[in-house]
PDB file of C-alpha atoms in Angstrom:
ATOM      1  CA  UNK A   1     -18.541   2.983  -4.632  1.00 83.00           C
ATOM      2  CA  UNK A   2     -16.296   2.670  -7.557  1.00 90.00           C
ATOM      3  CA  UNK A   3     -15.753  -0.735  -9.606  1.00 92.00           C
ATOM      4  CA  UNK A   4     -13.334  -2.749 -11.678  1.00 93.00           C
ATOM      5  CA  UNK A   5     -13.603  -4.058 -15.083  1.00 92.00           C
ATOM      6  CA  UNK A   6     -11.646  -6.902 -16.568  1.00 91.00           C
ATOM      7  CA  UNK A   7     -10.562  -6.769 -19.687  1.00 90.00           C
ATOM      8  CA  UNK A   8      -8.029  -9.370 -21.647  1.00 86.00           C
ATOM      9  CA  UNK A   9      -7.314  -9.110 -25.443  1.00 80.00           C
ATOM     10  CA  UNK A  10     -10.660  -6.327 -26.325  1.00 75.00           C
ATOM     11  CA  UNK A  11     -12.957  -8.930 -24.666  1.00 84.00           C
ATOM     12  CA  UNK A  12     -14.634  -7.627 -21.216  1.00 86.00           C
ATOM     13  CA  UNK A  13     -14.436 -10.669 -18.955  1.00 87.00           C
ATOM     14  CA  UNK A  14     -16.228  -9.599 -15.604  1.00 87.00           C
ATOM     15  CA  UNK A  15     -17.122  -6.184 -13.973  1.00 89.00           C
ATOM     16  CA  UNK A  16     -16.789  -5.731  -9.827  1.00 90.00           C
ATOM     17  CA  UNK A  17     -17.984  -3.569  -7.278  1.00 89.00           C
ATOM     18  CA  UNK A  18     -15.321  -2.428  -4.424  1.00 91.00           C
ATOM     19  CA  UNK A  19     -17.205  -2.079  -0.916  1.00 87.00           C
ATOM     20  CA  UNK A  20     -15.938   0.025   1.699  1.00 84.00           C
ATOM     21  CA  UNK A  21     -14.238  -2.407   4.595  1.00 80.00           C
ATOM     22  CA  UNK A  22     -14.177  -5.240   2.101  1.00 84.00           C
ATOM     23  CA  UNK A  23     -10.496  -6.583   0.447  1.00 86.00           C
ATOM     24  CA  UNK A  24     -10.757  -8.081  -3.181  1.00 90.00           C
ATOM     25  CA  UNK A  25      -7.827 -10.568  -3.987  1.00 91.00           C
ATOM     26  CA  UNK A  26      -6.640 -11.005  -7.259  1.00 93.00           C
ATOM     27  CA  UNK A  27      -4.998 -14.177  -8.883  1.00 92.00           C
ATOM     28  CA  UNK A  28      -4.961 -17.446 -10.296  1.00 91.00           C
ATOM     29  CA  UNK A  29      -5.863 -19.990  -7.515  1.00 91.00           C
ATOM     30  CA  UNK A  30      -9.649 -20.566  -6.424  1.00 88.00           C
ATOM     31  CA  UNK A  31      -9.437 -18.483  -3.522  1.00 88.00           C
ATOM     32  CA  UNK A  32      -9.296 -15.437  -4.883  1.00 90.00           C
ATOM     33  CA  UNK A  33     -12.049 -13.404  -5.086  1.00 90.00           C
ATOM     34  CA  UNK A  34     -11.099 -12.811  -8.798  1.00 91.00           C
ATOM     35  CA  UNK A  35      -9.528 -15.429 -10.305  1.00 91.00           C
ATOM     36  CA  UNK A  36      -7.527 -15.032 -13.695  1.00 91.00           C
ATOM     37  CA  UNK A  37      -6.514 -18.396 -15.689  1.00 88.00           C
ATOM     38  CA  UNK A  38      -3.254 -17.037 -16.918  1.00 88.00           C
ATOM     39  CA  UNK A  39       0.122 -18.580 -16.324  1.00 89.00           C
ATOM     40  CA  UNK A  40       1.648 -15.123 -16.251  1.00 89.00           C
ATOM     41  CA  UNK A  41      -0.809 -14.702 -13.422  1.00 92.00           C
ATOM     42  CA  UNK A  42       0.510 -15.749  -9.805  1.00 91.00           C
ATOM     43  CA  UNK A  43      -1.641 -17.979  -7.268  1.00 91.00           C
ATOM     44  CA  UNK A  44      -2.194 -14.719  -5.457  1.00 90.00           C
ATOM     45  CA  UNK A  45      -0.607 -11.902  -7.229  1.00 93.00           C
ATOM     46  CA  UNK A  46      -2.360  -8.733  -5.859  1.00 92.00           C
ATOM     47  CA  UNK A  47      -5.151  -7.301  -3.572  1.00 92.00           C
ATOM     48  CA  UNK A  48      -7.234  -4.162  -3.566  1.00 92.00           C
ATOM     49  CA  UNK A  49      -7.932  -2.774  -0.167  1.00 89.00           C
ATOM     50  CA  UNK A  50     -10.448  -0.378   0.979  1.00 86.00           C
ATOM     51  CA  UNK A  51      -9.009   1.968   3.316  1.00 83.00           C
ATOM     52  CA  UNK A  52     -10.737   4.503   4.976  1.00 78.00           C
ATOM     53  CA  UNK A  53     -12.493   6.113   1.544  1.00 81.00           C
ATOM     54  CA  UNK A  54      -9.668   5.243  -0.900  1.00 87.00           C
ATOM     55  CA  UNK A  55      -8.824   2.032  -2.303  1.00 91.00           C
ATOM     56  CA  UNK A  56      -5.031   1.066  -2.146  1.00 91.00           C
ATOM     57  CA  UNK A  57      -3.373  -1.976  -4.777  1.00 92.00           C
ATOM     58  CA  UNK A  58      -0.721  -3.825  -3.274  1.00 90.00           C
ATOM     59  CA  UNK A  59       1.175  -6.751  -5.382  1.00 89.00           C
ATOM     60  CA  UNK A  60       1.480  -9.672  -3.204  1.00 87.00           C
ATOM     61  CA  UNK A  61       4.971 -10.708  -4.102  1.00 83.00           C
ATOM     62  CA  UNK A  62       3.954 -12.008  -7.646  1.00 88.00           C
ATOM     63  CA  UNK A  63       6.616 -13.046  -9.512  1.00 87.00           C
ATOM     64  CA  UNK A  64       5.381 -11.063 -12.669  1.00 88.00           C
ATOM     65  CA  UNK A  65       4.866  -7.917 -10.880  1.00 89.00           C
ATOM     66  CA  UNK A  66       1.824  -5.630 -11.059  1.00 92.00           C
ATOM     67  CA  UNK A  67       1.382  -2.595 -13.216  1.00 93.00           C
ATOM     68  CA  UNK A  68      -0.170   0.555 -12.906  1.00 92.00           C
ATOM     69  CA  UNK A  69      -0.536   3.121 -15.854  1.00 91.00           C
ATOM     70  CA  UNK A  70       2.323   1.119 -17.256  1.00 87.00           C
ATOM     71  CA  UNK A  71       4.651   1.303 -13.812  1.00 88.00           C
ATOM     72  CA  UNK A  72       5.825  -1.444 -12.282  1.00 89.00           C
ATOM     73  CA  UNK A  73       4.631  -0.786  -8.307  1.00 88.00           C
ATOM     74  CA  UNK A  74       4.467  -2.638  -4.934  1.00 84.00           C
ATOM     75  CA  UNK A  75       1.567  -0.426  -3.496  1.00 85.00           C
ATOM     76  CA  UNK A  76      -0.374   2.506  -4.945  1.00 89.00           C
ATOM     77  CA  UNK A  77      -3.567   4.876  -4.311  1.00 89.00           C
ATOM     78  CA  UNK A  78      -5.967   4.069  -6.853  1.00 92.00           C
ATOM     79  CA  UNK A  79      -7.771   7.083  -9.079  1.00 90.00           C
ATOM     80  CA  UNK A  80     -10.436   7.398 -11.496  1.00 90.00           C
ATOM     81  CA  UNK A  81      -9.285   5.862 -14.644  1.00 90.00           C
ATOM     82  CA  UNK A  82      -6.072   3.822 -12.979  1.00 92.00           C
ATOM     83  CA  UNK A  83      -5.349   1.137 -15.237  1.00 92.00           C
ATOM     84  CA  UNK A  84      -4.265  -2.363 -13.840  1.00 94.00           C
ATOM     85  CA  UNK A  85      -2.276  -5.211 -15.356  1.00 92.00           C
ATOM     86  CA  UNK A  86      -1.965  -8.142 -13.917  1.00 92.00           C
ATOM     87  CA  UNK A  87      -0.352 -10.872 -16.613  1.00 89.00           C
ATOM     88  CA  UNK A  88      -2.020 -10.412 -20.068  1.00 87.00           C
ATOM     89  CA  UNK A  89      -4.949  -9.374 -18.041  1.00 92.00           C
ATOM     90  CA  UNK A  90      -6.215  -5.154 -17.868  1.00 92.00           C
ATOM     91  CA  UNK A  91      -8.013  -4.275 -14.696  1.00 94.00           C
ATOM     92  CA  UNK A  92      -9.489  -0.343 -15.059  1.00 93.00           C
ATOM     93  CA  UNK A  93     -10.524   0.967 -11.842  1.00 94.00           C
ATOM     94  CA  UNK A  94     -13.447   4.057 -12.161  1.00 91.00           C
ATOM     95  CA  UNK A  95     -16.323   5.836 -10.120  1.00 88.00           C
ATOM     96  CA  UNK A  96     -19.497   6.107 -11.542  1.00 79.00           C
ATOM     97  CA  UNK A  97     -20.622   9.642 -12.870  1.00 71.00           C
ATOM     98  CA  UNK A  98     -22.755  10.362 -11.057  1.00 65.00           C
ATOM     99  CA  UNK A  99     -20.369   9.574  -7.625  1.00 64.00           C
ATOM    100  CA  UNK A 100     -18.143  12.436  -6.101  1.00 58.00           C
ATOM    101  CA  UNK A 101     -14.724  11.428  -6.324  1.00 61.00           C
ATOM    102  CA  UNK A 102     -12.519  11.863  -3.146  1.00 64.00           C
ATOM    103  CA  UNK A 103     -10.047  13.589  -1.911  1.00 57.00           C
ATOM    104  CA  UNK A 104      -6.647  13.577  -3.953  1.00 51.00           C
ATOM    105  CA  UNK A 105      -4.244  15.490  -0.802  1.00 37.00           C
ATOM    106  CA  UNK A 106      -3.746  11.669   0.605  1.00 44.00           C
ATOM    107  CA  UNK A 107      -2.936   9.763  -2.807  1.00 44.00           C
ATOM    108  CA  UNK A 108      -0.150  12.782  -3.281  1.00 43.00           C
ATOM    109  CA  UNK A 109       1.448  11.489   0.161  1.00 39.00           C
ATOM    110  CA  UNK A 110       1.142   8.001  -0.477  1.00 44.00           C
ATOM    111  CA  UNK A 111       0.914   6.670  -4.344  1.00 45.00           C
ATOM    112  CA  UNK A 112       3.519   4.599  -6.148  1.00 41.00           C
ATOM    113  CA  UNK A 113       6.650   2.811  -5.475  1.00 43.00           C
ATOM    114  CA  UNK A 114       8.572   2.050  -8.343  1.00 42.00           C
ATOM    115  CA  UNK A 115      10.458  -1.341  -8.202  1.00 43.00           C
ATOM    116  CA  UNK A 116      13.310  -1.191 -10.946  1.00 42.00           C
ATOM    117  CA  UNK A 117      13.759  -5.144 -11.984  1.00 43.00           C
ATOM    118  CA  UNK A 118      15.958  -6.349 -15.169  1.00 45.00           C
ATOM    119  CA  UNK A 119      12.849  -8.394 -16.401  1.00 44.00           C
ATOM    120  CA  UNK A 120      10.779  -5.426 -16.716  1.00 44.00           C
ATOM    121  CA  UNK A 121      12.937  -2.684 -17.982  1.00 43.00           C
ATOM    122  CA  UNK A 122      11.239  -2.385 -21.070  1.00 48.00           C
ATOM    123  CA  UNK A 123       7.700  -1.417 -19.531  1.00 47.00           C
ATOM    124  CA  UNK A 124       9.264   0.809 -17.494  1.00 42.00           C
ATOM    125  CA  UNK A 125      11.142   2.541 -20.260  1.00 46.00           C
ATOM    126  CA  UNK A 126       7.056   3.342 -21.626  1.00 47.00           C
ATOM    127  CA  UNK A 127       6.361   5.185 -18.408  1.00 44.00           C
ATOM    128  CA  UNK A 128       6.967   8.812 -18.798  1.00 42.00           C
ATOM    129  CA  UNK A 129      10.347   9.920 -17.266  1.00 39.00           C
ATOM    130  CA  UNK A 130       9.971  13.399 -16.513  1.00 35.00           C
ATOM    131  CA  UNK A 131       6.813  11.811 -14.034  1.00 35.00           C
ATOM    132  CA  UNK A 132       7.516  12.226 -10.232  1.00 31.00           C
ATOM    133  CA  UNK A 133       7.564   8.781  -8.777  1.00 31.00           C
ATOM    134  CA  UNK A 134       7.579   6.755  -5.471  1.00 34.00           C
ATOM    135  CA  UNK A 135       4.855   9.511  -3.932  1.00 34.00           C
ATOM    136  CA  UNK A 136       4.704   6.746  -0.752  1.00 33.00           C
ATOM    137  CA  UNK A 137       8.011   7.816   0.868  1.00 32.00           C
ATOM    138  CA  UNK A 138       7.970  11.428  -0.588  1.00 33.00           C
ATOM    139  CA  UNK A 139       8.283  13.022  -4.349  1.00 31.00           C
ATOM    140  CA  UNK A 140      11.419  12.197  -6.198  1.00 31.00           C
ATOM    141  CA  UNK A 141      11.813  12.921  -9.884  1.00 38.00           C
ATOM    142  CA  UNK A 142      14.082  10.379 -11.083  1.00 41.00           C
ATOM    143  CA  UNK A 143      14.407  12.269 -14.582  1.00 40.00           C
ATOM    144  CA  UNK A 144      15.471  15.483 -12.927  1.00 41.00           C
ATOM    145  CA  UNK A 145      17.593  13.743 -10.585  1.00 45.00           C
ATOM    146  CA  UNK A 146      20.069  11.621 -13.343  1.00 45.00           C
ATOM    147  CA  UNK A 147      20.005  15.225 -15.343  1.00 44.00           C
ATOM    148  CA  UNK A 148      21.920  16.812 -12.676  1.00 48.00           C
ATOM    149  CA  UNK A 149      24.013  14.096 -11.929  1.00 48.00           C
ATOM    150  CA  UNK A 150      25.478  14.251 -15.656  1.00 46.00           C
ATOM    151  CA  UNK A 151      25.636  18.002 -15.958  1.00 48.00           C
ATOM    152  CA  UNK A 152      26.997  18.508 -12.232  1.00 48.00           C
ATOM    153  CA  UNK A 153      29.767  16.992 -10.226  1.00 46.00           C
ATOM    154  CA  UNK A 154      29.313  16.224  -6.496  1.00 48.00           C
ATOM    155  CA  UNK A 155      30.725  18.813  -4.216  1.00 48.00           C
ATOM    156  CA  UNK A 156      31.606  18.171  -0.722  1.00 43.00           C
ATOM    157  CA  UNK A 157      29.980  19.367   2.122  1.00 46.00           C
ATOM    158  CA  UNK A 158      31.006  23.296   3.521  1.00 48.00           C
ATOM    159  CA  UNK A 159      29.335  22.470   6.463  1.00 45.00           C
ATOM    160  CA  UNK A 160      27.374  19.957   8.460  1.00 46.00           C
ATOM    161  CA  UNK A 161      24.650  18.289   6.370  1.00 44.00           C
ATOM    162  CA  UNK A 162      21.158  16.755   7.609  1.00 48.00           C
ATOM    163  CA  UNK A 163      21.226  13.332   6.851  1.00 44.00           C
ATOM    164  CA  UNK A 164      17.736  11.299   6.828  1.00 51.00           C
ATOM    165  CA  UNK A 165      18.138   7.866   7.836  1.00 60.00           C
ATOM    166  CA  UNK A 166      16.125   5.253   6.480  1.00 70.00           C
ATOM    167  CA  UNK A 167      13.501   4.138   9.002  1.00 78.00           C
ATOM    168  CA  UNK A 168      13.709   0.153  10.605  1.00 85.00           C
ATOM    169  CA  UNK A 169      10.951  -0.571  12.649  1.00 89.00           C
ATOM    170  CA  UNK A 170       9.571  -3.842  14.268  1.00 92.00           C
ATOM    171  CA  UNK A 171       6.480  -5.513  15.683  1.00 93.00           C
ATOM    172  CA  UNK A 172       7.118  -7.614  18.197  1.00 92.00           C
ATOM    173  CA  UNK A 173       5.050 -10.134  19.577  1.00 94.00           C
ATOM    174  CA  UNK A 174       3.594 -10.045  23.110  1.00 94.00           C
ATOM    175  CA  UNK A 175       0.699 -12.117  22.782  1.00 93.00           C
ATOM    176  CA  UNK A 176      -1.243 -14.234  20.214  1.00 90.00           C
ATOM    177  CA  UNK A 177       1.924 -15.131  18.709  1.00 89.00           C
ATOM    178  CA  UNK A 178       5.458 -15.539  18.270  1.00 89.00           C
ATOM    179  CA  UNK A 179       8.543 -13.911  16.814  1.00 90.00           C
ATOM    180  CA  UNK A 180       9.032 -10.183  14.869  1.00 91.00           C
ATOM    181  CA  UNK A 181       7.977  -8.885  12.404  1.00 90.00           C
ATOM    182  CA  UNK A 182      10.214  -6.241  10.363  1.00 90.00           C
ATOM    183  CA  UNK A 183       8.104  -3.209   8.626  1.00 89.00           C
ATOM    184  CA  UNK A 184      10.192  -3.157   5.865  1.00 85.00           C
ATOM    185  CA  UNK A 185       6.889  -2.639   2.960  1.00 82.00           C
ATOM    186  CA  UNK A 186       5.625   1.288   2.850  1.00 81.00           C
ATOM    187  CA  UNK A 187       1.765   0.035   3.459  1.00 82.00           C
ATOM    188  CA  UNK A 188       1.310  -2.822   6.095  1.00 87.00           C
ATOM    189  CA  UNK A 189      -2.343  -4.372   6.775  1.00 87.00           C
ATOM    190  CA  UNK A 190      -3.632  -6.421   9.774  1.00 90.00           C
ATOM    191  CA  UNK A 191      -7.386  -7.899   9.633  1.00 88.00           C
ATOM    192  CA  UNK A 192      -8.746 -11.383   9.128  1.00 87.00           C
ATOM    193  CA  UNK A 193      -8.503 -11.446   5.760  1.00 84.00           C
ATOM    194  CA  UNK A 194      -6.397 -14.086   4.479  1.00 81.00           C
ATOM    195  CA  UNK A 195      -4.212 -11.803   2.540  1.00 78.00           C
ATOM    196  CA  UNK A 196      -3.543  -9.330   5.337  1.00 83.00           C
ATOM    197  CA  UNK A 197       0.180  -9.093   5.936  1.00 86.00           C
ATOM    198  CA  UNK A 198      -0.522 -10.210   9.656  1.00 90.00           C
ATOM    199  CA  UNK A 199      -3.491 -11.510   9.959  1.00 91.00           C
ATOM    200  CA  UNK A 200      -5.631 -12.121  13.162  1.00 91.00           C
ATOM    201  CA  UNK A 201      -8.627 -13.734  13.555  1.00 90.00           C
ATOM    202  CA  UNK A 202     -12.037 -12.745  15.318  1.00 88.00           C
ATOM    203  CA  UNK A 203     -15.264 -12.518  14.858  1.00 87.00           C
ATOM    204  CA  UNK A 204     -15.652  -8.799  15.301  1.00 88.00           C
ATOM    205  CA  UNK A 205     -12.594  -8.648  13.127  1.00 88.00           C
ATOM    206  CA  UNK A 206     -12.358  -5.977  10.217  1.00 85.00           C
ATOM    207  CA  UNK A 207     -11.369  -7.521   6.700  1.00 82.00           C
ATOM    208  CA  UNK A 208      -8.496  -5.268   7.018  1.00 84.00           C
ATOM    209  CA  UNK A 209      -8.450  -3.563  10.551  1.00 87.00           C
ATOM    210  CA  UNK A 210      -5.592  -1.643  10.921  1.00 88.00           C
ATOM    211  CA  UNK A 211      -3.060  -0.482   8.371  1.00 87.00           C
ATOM    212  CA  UNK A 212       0.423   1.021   9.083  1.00 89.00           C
ATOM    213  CA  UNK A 213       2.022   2.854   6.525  1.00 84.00           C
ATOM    214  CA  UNK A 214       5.841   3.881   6.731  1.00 85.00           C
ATOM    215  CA  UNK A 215       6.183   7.793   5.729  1.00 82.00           C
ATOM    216  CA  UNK A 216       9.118   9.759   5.855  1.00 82.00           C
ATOM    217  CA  UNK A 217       8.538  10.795   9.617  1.00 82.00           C
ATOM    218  CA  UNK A 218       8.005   7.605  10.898  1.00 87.00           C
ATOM    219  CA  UNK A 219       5.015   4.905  10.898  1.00 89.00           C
ATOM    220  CA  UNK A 220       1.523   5.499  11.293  1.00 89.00           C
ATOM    221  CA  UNK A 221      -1.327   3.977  12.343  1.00 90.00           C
ATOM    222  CA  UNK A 222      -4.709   3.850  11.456  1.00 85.00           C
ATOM    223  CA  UNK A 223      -7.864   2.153  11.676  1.00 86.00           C
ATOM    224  CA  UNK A 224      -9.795   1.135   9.193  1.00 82.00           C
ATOM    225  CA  UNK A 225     -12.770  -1.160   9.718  1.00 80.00           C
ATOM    226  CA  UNK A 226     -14.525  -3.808  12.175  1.00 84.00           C
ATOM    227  CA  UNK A 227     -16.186  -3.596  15.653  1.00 89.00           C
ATOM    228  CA  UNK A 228     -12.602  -4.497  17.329  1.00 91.00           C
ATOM    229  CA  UNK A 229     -10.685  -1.554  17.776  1.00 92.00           C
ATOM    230  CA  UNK A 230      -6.911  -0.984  18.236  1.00 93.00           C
ATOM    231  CA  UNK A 231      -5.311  -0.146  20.970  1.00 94.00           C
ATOM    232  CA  UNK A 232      -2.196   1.935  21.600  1.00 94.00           C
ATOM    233  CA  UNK A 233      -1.074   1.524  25.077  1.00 94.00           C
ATOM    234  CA  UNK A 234      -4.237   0.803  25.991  1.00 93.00           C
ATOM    235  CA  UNK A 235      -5.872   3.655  24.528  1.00 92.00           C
ATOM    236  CA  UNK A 236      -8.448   3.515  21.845  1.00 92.00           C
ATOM    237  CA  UNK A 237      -7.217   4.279  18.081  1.00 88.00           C
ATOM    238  CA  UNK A 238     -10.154   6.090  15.706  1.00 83.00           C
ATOM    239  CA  UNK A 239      -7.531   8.525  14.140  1.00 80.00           C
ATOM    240  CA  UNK A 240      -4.316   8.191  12.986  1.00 82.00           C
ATOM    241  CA  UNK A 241      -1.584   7.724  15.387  1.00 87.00           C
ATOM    242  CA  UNK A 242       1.757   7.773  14.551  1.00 89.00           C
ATOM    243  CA  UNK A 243       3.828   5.226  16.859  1.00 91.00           C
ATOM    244  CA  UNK A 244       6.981   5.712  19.353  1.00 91.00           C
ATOM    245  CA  UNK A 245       9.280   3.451  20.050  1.00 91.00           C
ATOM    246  CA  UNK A 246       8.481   1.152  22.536  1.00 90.00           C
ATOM    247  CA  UNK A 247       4.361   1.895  21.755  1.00 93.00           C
ATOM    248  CA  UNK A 248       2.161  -1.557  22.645  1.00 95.00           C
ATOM    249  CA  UNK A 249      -0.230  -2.024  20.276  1.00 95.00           C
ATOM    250  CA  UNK A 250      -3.382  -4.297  20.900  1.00 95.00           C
ATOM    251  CA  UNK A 251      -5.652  -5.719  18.251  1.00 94.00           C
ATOM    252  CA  UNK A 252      -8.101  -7.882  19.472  1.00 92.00           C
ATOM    253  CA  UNK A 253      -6.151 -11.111  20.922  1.00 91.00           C
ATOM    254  CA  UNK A 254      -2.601 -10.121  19.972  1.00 94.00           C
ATOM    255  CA  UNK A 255      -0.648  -7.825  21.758  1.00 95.00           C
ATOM    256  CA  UNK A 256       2.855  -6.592  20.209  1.00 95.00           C
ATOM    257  CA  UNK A 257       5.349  -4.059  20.995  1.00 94.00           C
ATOM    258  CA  UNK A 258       6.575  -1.441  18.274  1.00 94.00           C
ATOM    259  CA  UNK A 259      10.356  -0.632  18.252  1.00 92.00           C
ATOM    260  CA  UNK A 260      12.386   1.820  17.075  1.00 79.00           C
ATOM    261  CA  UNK A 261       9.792   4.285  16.075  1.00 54.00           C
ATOM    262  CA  UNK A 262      10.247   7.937  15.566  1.00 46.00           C
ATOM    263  CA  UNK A 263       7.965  10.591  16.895  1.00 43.00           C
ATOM    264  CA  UNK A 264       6.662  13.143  15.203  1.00 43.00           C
ATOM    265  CA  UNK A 265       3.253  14.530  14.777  1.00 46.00           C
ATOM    266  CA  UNK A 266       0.412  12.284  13.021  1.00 50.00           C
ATOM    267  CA  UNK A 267      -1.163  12.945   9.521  1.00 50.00           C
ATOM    268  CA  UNK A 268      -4.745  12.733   9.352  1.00 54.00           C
ATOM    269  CA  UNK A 269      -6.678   9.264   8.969  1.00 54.00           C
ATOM    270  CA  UNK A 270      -8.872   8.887   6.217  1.00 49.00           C
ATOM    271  CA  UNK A 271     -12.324   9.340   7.421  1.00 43.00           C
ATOM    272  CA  UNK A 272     -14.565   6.098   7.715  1.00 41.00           C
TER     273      UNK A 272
END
């Protein structure tokens, strides 16, 4: 299993091992499992989640923001050497030597969202331009893109165009609780750990249980730890499932109905 080291000003400050299954918060408040005493830090800033045999870093709507290799991200595959900074604080994520690393097809699908905020311009402006980014919803190379947008003028259409509309969809509850819930993030979690985005109690609950992750042909499913298992109209998830509108999903005692899903055919789960 790979591991973490905390560093703040040249001084190493603590060293962690990730477990498979197991979620590691990050912030300033004593709940956290790693807790950084740094105003620039937020009570809980960010989270690393295991999921299936990657680890994923998601910024928990710190008002700071969370950096990876210098870019300013929401939710991004971790690889060897990824370096983390949360506040004044550098988190480098790295496998051991003598540990195989795994397989990079899944961290080209899903890897970094850029978030482009007036308060942290200038960090951006040290991440290299020319660098495809936002590798969660699909490659986009912003560089390229602003390049042919000075050089060329838009032309209109000859013909009919193919126009990909952004995806909206919805959990809604049936049982266990109350209300919707939009899927409006590109990497969703639901366990019983406190900082899932829905969380659900149990005692055969995984940590995090089930993640959905928005991709440019719809939302998928998958399952990622914990004796309960999802349900998909009442049929046992182990793989990833990609969900149709109208799909009931069950996780242990709540029951909610997906809507406005669009079918396609699933990408592979990572492999417990």
């Amino acid at each position: 299993m790979p591991h973490i080291t905390i560093r703040s000003k040249d001084k190493q400050l603590g060293d962690y091992q990730l477990q498979k299954g197991v979620s590691l918060t990050i912030g300033r408040r004593e709940k956290n499992n790693i807790i950084i005493d740094d105003m620039a830090v937020s009570g809980h800033h960010a989270k690393i989640d295991s999921v299936g045999d990657g680890f994923v870093v998601i910024d928990l709507q710190s008002k700071n923001g969370s950096f990876v290799n210098e870019q300013l991200i929401n939710s991004h595959w971790l690889k060897h050497g990824d370096t983390i900074n949360v506040g004044e604080h550098l988190i480098i994520f790295e496998y051991s030597e003598s540990e195989e690393l795994p397989n990079d097809e899944r961290k080209n699908l899903e890897g970094t969202m850029i978030l482009d905020t007036n308060q942290y311009r200038s960090k951006i402006r040290k991440s290299n331009p020319t660098r495809s980014i936002n590798n969660v919803a699909g490659f986009w190379d912003m560089h390229h893109s602003r390049k042919q947008d000075k050089e060329k003028k838009p032309e209109l259409p000859m013909g009919p165009t193919n126009i990909k509309k952004e995806l909206h969809g919805t959990l809604q509850y049936l049982a266990g609780g109350k209300g919707e819930i939009n899927l409006t993030q590109k990497f969703t979690t639901i366990g019983k750990h406190p900082a899932s985005d829905i969380v659900i109690k149990g005692l055969f609950m995984g940590q995090t249980s089930v993640t959905i992750s928005k991709r440019p042909d719809g939302f998928h499913l998958c399952y990622v730890g914990g004796i309960t298992k999802p349900k998909v109209n009442k049929q046992t998830i182990r793989k990833s499932t990609i969900l149709s509108d109208a799909d009931v999903i069950a996780i242990g005692s709540v029951k909610m109905k997906f809507l406005n899903g669009t079918p396609s055919i699933p990408a592979d789960c990572p492999s417990q």
